[in-house]
PDB file of C-alpha atoms in Angstrom:
ATOM      1  CA  UNK A  14      -6.382   3.841   6.908  1.00 61.00           C
ATOM      2  CA  UNK A  15      -8.814   5.769   4.754  1.00 74.00           C
ATOM      3  CA  UNK A  16      -6.311   6.143   1.891  1.00 93.00           C
ATOM      4  CA  UNK A  17      -7.572   8.634  -0.693  1.00 96.00           C
ATOM      5  CA  UNK A  18     -11.027  10.030  -0.029  1.00 96.00           C
ATOM      6  CA  UNK A  19     -12.741  11.707  -2.944  1.00 96.00           C
ATOM      7  CA  UNK A  20     -16.140  13.385  -2.829  1.00 96.00           C
ATOM      8  CA  UNK A  21     -18.751  13.468  -4.211  1.00 97.00           C
ATOM      9  CA  UNK A  22     -19.168  10.153  -6.073  1.00 95.00           C
ATOM     10  CA  UNK A  23     -21.764  11.546  -8.449  1.00 96.00           C
ATOM     11  CA  UNK A  24     -22.655  15.082  -9.504  1.00 97.00           C
ATOM     12  CA  UNK A  25     -24.883  16.707 -12.095  1.00 97.00           C
ATOM     13  CA  UNK A  26     -24.200  20.325 -12.997  1.00 97.00           C
ATOM     14  CA  UNK A  27     -25.815  22.785 -15.288  1.00 97.00           C
ATOM     15  CA  UNK A  28     -23.678  24.523 -17.889  1.00 98.00           C
ATOM     16  CA  UNK A  29     -21.983  27.528 -16.339  1.00 97.00           C
ATOM     17  CA  UNK A  30     -22.167  26.337 -12.753  1.00 97.00           C
ATOM     18  CA  UNK A  31     -19.030  25.969 -10.682  1.00 96.00           C
ATOM     19  CA  UNK A  32     -18.145  23.305  -8.174  1.00 96.00           C
ATOM     20  CA  UNK A  33     -15.266  21.817  -6.220  1.00 98.00           C
ATOM     21  CA  UNK A  34     -14.295  18.162  -6.136  1.00 98.00           C
ATOM     22  CA  UNK A  35     -12.702  17.306  -2.833  1.00 98.00           C
ATOM     23  CA  UNK A  36      -9.692  15.022  -2.378  1.00 97.00           C
ATOM     24  CA  UNK A  37      -7.938  14.132   0.857  1.00 97.00           C
ATOM     25  CA  UNK A  38      -5.265  11.560   1.656  1.00 97.00           C
ATOM     26  CA  UNK A  39      -3.959  10.392   5.011  1.00 95.00           C
ATOM     27  CA  UNK A  40      -0.750   8.688   3.842  1.00 93.00           C
ATOM     28  CA  UNK A  41       1.483  11.771   3.992  1.00 93.00           C
ATOM     29  CA  UNK A  42       2.075  11.542   0.250  1.00 93.00           C
ATOM     30  CA  UNK A  43       3.876  14.460  -1.343  1.00 92.00           C
ATOM     31  CA  UNK A  44       2.565  13.939  -4.853  1.00 92.00           C
ATOM     32  CA  UNK A  45      -1.121  14.398  -5.669  1.00 94.00           C
ATOM     33  CA  UNK A  46      -2.844  14.600  -9.014  1.00 95.00           C
ATOM     34  CA  UNK A  47      -6.181  14.865 -10.752  1.00 97.00           C
ATOM     35  CA  UNK A  48      -7.130  12.850 -13.846  1.00 96.00           C
ATOM     36  CA  UNK A  49     -10.138  12.661 -16.047  1.00 97.00           C
ATOM     37  CA  UNK A  50     -11.193   9.388 -17.627  1.00 96.00           C
ATOM     38  CA  UNK A  51     -13.091   9.382 -20.894  1.00 93.00           C
ATOM     39  CA  UNK A  52     -14.130   6.294 -22.892  1.00 85.00           C
ATOM     40  CA  UNK A  53     -11.374   4.993 -25.145  1.00 81.00           C
ATOM     41  CA  UNK A  54      -8.828   7.526 -23.900  1.00 81.00           C
ATOM     42  CA  UNK A  55      -7.441   6.184 -20.648  1.00 87.00           C
ATOM     43  CA  UNK A  56      -6.643   8.706 -17.934  1.00 93.00           C
ATOM     44  CA  UNK A  57      -5.433  12.194 -18.740  1.00 94.00           C
ATOM     45  CA  UNK A  58      -3.653  14.403 -16.248  1.00 94.00           C
ATOM     46  CA  UNK A  59      -5.382  17.680 -15.385  1.00 96.00           C
ATOM     47  CA  UNK A  60      -3.218  19.170 -12.607  1.00 96.00           C
ATOM     48  CA  UNK A  61      -0.701  17.876 -10.146  1.00 94.00           C
ATOM     49  CA  UNK A  62       1.147  18.944  -7.025  1.00 95.00           C
ATOM     50  CA  UNK A  63       4.506  17.890  -5.595  1.00 92.00           C
ATOM     51  CA  UNK A  64       3.852  19.421  -2.188  1.00 93.00           C
ATOM     52  CA  UNK A  65       1.946  22.045  -0.255  1.00 94.00           C
ATOM     53  CA  UNK A  66       1.955  25.352  -2.086  1.00 95.00           C
ATOM     54  CA  UNK A  67       3.211  23.838  -5.365  1.00 95.00           C
ATOM     55  CA  UNK A  68       0.931  23.005  -8.277  1.00 96.00           C
ATOM     56  CA  UNK A  69       1.401  22.603 -11.997  1.00 94.00           C
ATOM     57  CA  UNK A  70      -0.612  21.904 -15.123  1.00 95.00           C
ATOM     58  CA  UNK A  71      -0.967  18.554 -16.751  1.00 93.00           C
ATOM     59  CA  UNK A  72      -2.150  17.593 -20.210  1.00 91.00           C
ATOM     60  CA  UNK A  73      -5.707  19.019 -20.038  1.00 95.00           C
ATOM     61  CA  UNK A  74      -5.790  21.899 -17.509  1.00 96.00           C
ATOM     62  CA  UNK A  75      -8.192  24.301 -19.228  1.00 96.00           C
ATOM     63  CA  UNK A  76     -11.351  24.991 -17.251  1.00 96.00           C
ATOM     64  CA  UNK A  77      -9.939  23.623 -13.992  1.00 97.00           C
ATOM     65  CA  UNK A  78      -8.191  25.155 -11.032  1.00 97.00           C
ATOM     66  CA  UNK A  79      -6.345  23.594  -8.093  1.00 97.00           C
ATOM     67  CA  UNK A  80      -4.638  24.615  -4.888  1.00 96.00           C
ATOM     68  CA  UNK A  81      -2.620  22.738  -2.284  1.00 97.00           C
ATOM     69  CA  UNK A  82      -2.659  24.509   1.055  1.00 96.00           C
ATOM     70  CA  UNK A  83      -1.912  21.352   3.056  1.00 96.00           C
ATOM     71  CA  UNK A  84      -0.210  18.020   2.366  1.00 96.00           C
ATOM     72  CA  UNK A  85      -3.515  16.208   2.845  1.00 97.00           C
ATOM     73  CA  UNK A  86      -5.923  18.132   0.620  1.00 97.00           C
ATOM     74  CA  UNK A  87      -5.977  18.802  -3.109  1.00 98.00           C
ATOM     75  CA  UNK A  88      -9.330  20.159  -4.322  1.00 98.00           C
ATOM     76  CA  UNK A  89     -10.223  20.529  -7.998  1.00 98.00           C
ATOM     77  CA  UNK A  90     -12.406  23.456  -9.001  1.00 98.00           C
ATOM     78  CA  UNK A  91     -14.471  23.642 -12.142  1.00 96.00           C
ATOM     79  CA  UNK A  92     -14.792  27.328 -12.860  1.00 92.00           C
ATOM     80  CA  UNK A  93     -17.706  27.345 -15.340  1.00 96.00           C
ATOM     81  CA  UNK A  94     -18.865  23.841 -16.207  1.00 96.00           C
ATOM     82  CA  UNK A  95     -19.235  22.863 -19.846  1.00 97.00           C
ATOM     83  CA  UNK A  96     -20.694  19.677 -21.389  1.00 97.00           C
ATOM     84  CA  UNK A  97     -17.166  18.769 -22.547  1.00 96.00           C
ATOM     85  CA  UNK A  98     -16.247  18.359 -18.890  1.00 97.00           C
ATOM     86  CA  UNK A  99     -18.655  15.445 -18.516  1.00 97.00           C
ATOM     87  CA  UNK A 100     -16.301  12.694 -17.408  1.00 97.00           C
ATOM     88  CA  UNK A 101     -15.140  10.536 -14.521  1.00 97.00           C
ATOM     89  CA  UNK A 102     -12.590  12.304 -12.343  1.00 98.00           C
ATOM     90  CA  UNK A 103      -9.954  10.607 -10.219  1.00 97.00           C
ATOM     91  CA  UNK A 104      -7.709  11.963  -7.540  1.00 97.00           C
ATOM     92  CA  UNK A 105      -4.482  10.068  -6.889  1.00 95.00           C
ATOM     93  CA  UNK A 106      -1.581  10.346  -4.497  1.00 94.00           C
ATOM     94  CA  UNK A 107       1.850   8.771  -4.111  1.00 91.00           C
ATOM     95  CA  UNK A 108       5.208   9.261  -2.500  1.00 87.00           C
ATOM     96  CA  UNK A 109       7.530  11.524  -4.434  1.00 77.00           C
ATOM     97  CA  UNK A 110       9.350   8.578  -5.935  1.00 74.00           C
ATOM     98  CA  UNK A 111       9.183   7.212  -9.440  1.00 66.00           C
ATOM     99  CA  UNK A 112       8.918   3.575  -8.397  1.00 70.00           C
ATOM    100  CA  UNK A 113       5.959   3.853  -6.085  1.00 78.00           C
ATOM    101  CA  UNK A 114       2.416   3.144  -7.080  1.00 84.00           C
ATOM    102  CA  UNK A 115      -0.314   5.753  -7.138  1.00 89.00           C
ATOM    103  CA  UNK A 116      -3.298   5.315  -4.829  1.00 93.00           C
ATOM    104  CA  UNK A 117      -6.625   6.395  -6.213  1.00 95.00           C
ATOM    105  CA  UNK A 118      -9.862   7.759  -4.860  1.00 95.00           C
ATOM    106  CA  UNK A 119     -13.100   6.086  -5.915  1.00 94.00           C
ATOM    107  CA  UNK A 120     -13.790   8.599  -8.655  1.00 95.00           C
ATOM    108  CA  UNK A 121     -16.481  11.185  -9.324  1.00 96.00           C
ATOM    109  CA  UNK A 122     -18.878  10.751 -12.194  1.00 96.00           C
ATOM    110  CA  UNK A 123     -19.687  14.288 -13.331  1.00 97.00           C
ATOM    111  CA  UNK A 124     -22.406  15.090 -15.830  1.00 97.00           C
ATOM    112  CA  UNK A 125     -22.798  18.614 -17.200  1.00 97.00           C
ATOM    113  CA  UNK A 126     -26.138  19.289 -18.857  1.00 97.00           C
TER     114      UNK A 126
ATOM    115  CA  UNK B  29       6.677  12.516 -25.967  1.00 75.00           C
ATOM    116  CA  UNK B  30       6.056   9.252 -24.251  1.00 82.00           C
ATOM    117  CA  UNK B  31       3.016   7.279 -25.370  1.00 91.00           C
ATOM    118  CA  UNK B  32       1.400   4.042 -24.258  1.00 95.00           C
ATOM    119  CA  UNK B  33      -0.652   1.906 -26.638  1.00 96.00           C
ATOM    120  CA  UNK B  34      -3.061  -0.877 -25.799  1.00 97.00           C
ATOM    121  CA  UNK B  35      -4.186  -2.280 -29.117  1.00 95.00           C
ATOM    122  CA  UNK B  36      -6.922  -4.566 -27.785  1.00 96.00           C
ATOM    123  CA  UNK B  37     -10.048  -2.612 -26.798  1.00 95.00           C
ATOM    124  CA  UNK B  38     -11.681  -5.833 -25.597  1.00 97.00           C
ATOM    125  CA  UNK B  39     -10.607  -9.396 -24.858  1.00 97.00           C
ATOM    126  CA  UNK B  40     -12.571 -12.395 -23.707  1.00 97.00           C
ATOM    127  CA  UNK B  41     -11.408 -15.642 -22.119  1.00 97.00           C
ATOM    128  CA  UNK B  42     -12.992 -18.761 -20.734  1.00 97.00           C
ATOM    129  CA  UNK B  43     -12.881 -19.104 -16.979  1.00 97.00           C
ATOM    130  CA  UNK B  44      -9.769 -21.010 -15.809  1.00 97.00           C
ATOM    131  CA  UNK B  45      -7.894 -20.333 -19.043  1.00 97.00           C
ATOM    132  CA  UNK B  46      -4.971 -17.983 -19.675  1.00 98.00           C
ATOM    133  CA  UNK B  47      -5.173 -14.610 -21.377  1.00 98.00           C
ATOM    134  CA  UNK B  48      -2.519 -12.093 -22.404  1.00 98.00           C
ATOM    135  CA  UNK B  49      -3.154  -8.352 -22.653  1.00 98.00           C
ATOM    136  CA  UNK B  50      -0.805  -6.327 -24.830  1.00 98.00           C
ATOM    137  CA  UNK B  51       0.869  -3.001 -24.125  1.00 98.00           C
ATOM    138  CA  UNK B  52       3.536  -1.156 -26.064  1.00 98.00           C
ATOM    139  CA  UNK B  53       5.132   2.152 -25.232  1.00 97.00           C
ATOM    140  CA  UNK B  54       7.344   4.699 -26.831  1.00 95.00           C
ATOM    141  CA  UNK B  55      10.176   6.375 -24.944  1.00 91.00           C
ATOM    142  CA  UNK B  56      13.763   7.463 -25.366  1.00 89.00           C
ATOM    143  CA  UNK B  57      14.435   7.065 -21.651  1.00 87.00           C
ATOM    144  CA  UNK B  58      16.435   4.165 -20.256  1.00 86.00           C
ATOM    145  CA  UNK B  59      15.122   4.262 -16.690  1.00 88.00           C
ATOM    146  CA  UNK B  60      11.399   4.049 -16.119  1.00 91.00           C
ATOM    147  CA  UNK B  61       8.635   2.053 -14.494  1.00 92.00           C
ATOM    148  CA  UNK B  62       5.672   0.219 -15.934  1.00 94.00           C
ATOM    149  CA  UNK B  63       2.420  -0.638 -14.219  1.00 95.00           C
ATOM    150  CA  UNK B  64      -0.752  -2.594 -14.847  1.00 97.00           C
ATOM    151  CA  UNK B  65      -3.859  -1.330 -13.092  1.00 96.00           C
ATOM    152  CA  UNK B  66      -7.216  -3.033 -12.862  1.00 97.00           C
ATOM    153  CA  UNK B  67     -10.490  -1.110 -12.813  1.00 96.00           C
ATOM    154  CA  UNK B  68     -13.510  -3.285 -11.911  1.00 95.00           C
ATOM    155  CA  UNK B  69     -17.084  -2.005 -12.330  1.00 92.00           C
ATOM    156  CA  UNK B  70     -16.761  -0.335  -8.919  1.00 91.00           C
ATOM    157  CA  UNK B  71     -14.425   2.203 -10.658  1.00 91.00           C
ATOM    158  CA  UNK B  72     -11.668   1.705  -8.094  1.00 92.00           C
ATOM    159  CA  UNK B  73      -8.185   1.676  -9.647  1.00 94.00           C
ATOM    160  CA  UNK B  74      -6.144  -1.208  -8.247  1.00 94.00           C
ATOM    161  CA  UNK B  75      -2.472  -1.864  -8.873  1.00 94.00           C
ATOM    162  CA  UNK B  76      -1.953  -5.341 -10.332  1.00 96.00           C
ATOM    163  CA  UNK B  77       1.771  -5.441 -10.980  1.00 96.00           C
ATOM    164  CA  UNK B  78       4.766  -3.190 -11.542  1.00 94.00           C
ATOM    165  CA  UNK B  79       8.047  -3.602 -13.448  1.00 94.00           C
ATOM    166  CA  UNK B  80      11.258  -1.636 -13.136  1.00 91.00           C
ATOM    167  CA  UNK B  81      12.936  -1.161 -16.512  1.00 90.00           C
ATOM    168  CA  UNK B  82      16.394  -1.851 -15.087  1.00 89.00           C
ATOM    169  CA  UNK B  83      15.319  -5.327 -13.963  1.00 88.00           C
ATOM    170  CA  UNK B  84      15.571  -8.039 -16.576  1.00 85.00           C
ATOM    171  CA  UNK B  85      13.473 -10.458 -14.561  1.00 90.00           C
ATOM    172  CA  UNK B  86       9.770 -10.339 -15.317  1.00 93.00           C
ATOM    173  CA  UNK B  87       7.545  -9.352 -12.398  1.00 92.00           C
ATOM    174  CA  UNK B  88       5.079 -11.898 -11.011  1.00 92.00           C
ATOM    175  CA  UNK B  89       2.202 -11.541  -8.544  1.00 92.00           C
ATOM    176  CA  UNK B  90       0.375 -14.810  -7.959  1.00 95.00           C
ATOM    177  CA  UNK B  91      -1.665 -15.506 -11.154  1.00 97.00           C
ATOM    178  CA  UNK B  92      -0.448 -12.308 -12.819  1.00 97.00           C
ATOM    179  CA  UNK B  93       2.843 -12.050 -14.646  1.00 97.00           C
ATOM    180  CA  UNK B  94       4.361  -9.781 -17.250  1.00 97.00           C
ATOM    181  CA  UNK B  95       6.454 -10.309 -20.346  1.00 96.00           C
ATOM    182  CA  UNK B  96       8.720  -7.285 -20.409  1.00 96.00           C
ATOM    183  CA  UNK B  97      10.672  -6.841 -23.630  1.00 95.00           C
ATOM    184  CA  UNK B  98      12.676  -3.639 -23.191  1.00 94.00           C
ATOM    185  CA  UNK B  99      14.189  -3.548 -26.671  1.00 94.00           C
ATOM    186  CA  UNK B 100      10.788  -4.040 -28.266  1.00 95.00           C
ATOM    187  CA  UNK B 101       9.173  -1.635 -25.758  1.00 96.00           C
ATOM    188  CA  UNK B 102       6.543  -4.197 -24.963  1.00 97.00           C
ATOM    189  CA  UNK B 103       4.920  -4.952 -21.593  1.00 97.00           C
ATOM    190  CA  UNK B 104       2.207  -7.585 -21.779  1.00 98.00           C
ATOM    191  CA  UNK B 105       0.178  -8.934 -18.867  1.00 98.00           C
ATOM    192  CA  UNK B 106      -0.574 -12.631 -18.553  1.00 98.00           C
ATOM    193  CA  UNK B 107      -3.431 -13.765 -16.345  1.00 98.00           C
ATOM    194  CA  UNK B 108      -3.386 -17.474 -15.579  1.00 97.00           C
ATOM    195  CA  UNK B 109      -6.357 -19.504 -14.354  1.00 97.00           C
ATOM    196  CA  UNK B 110      -8.760 -16.654 -15.108  1.00 97.00           C
ATOM    197  CA  UNK B 111     -11.474 -16.076 -12.541  1.00 97.00           C
ATOM    198  CA  UNK B 112     -14.802 -14.276 -12.791  1.00 97.00           C
ATOM    199  CA  UNK B 113     -13.433 -11.585 -10.474  1.00 96.00           C
ATOM    200  CA  UNK B 114     -10.763 -10.740 -13.047  1.00 97.00           C
ATOM    201  CA  UNK B 115     -13.394  -9.153 -15.282  1.00 97.00           C
ATOM    202  CA  UNK B 116     -12.464  -5.466 -15.471  1.00 97.00           C
ATOM    203  CA  UNK B 117     -10.771  -2.763 -17.498  1.00 97.00           C
ATOM    204  CA  UNK B 118      -7.018  -3.144 -17.468  1.00 98.00           C
ATOM    205  CA  UNK B 119      -4.761  -0.144 -17.960  1.00 97.00           C
ATOM    206  CA  UNK B 120      -1.083  -0.100 -18.769  1.00 97.00           C
ATOM    207  CA  UNK B 121       0.842   2.917 -17.462  1.00 95.00           C
ATOM    208  CA  UNK B 122       4.370   4.283 -17.786  1.00 93.00           C
ATOM    209  CA  UNK B 123       6.338   6.525 -15.463  1.00 90.00           C
ATOM    210  CA  UNK B 124       9.757   8.038 -16.144  1.00 82.00           C
ATOM    211  CA  UNK B 125      12.414   7.790 -13.466  1.00 73.00           C
ATOM    212  CA  UNK B 126      12.880  11.564 -13.509  1.00 72.00           C
ATOM    213  CA  UNK B 127       9.217  12.507 -13.611  1.00 71.00           C
ATOM    214  CA  UNK B 128       6.364  11.364 -11.443  1.00 75.00           C
ATOM    215  CA  UNK B 129       3.572  11.617 -13.967  1.00 83.00           C
ATOM    216  CA  UNK B 130       1.872   8.479 -15.198  1.00 89.00           C
ATOM    217  CA  UNK B 131       1.179   8.092 -18.921  1.00 91.00           C
ATOM    218  CA  UNK B 132      -1.771   5.804 -19.561  1.00 94.00           C
ATOM    219  CA  UNK B 133      -2.943   3.501 -22.289  1.00 95.00           C
ATOM    220  CA  UNK B 134      -6.580   3.551 -23.403  1.00 94.00           C
ATOM    221  CA  UNK B 135      -7.395   0.326 -21.598  1.00 96.00           C
ATOM    222  CA  UNK B 136      -8.520  -3.213 -22.448  1.00 97.00           C
ATOM    223  CA  UNK B 137     -11.864  -4.538 -21.297  1.00 97.00           C
ATOM    224  CA  UNK B 138     -11.477  -8.130 -20.132  1.00 98.00           C
ATOM    225  CA  UNK B 139     -14.542 -10.368 -20.216  1.00 98.00           C
ATOM    226  CA  UNK B 140     -14.515 -13.714 -18.417  1.00 97.00           C
ATOM    227  CA  UNK B 141     -16.867 -16.351 -19.815  1.00 97.00           C
ATOM    228  CA  UNK B 142     -18.174 -18.806 -17.204  1.00 94.00           C
TER     229      UNK B 142
END
């Protein structure tokens, strides 16, 4: 199984550019989420989805957009990149159950210059 | 709001020795789940161990075990017989029973001295 596939692994953007981080899972998980990881701050939730067609905001949603047209895919769009969005981004998925672990993609290191 | 605190930004241990990483959390919920994740230099997040709050018995996975103190809201991770491959960032995370979001600590960097 591929698990959670996240692309790209690295990206450099100029301020004001837009881009989409791709995330796909093949485990039929209902719950998918996007986090950003900054030094000394752990992971912070950007957006999440509990199923196709359903998305909601997390702790730090500003500047990001998501959609969930299928169970498998959950792309994250940066609308107009800013240096403050320089971070490592993780996509995660899990069954819609509180006890189950989250499975993570390999992360995207994004630098905005 | 729920919070998770890891008070040790960095820990070091001699290979083959035992190390304990601390985690405390704040919640008013009675049912929840706690996790330890490992993040090696490859960036991949790997589940190490999980604990259900309703279970009094501490979880164990091979060389990894937890000391779960529900009243004190403490969830420490003990790594026995430390190996070079244990070097990584370790994150403590909390999940409510009624909500599927994970709340994360800031992480502890574990260094293994050969």
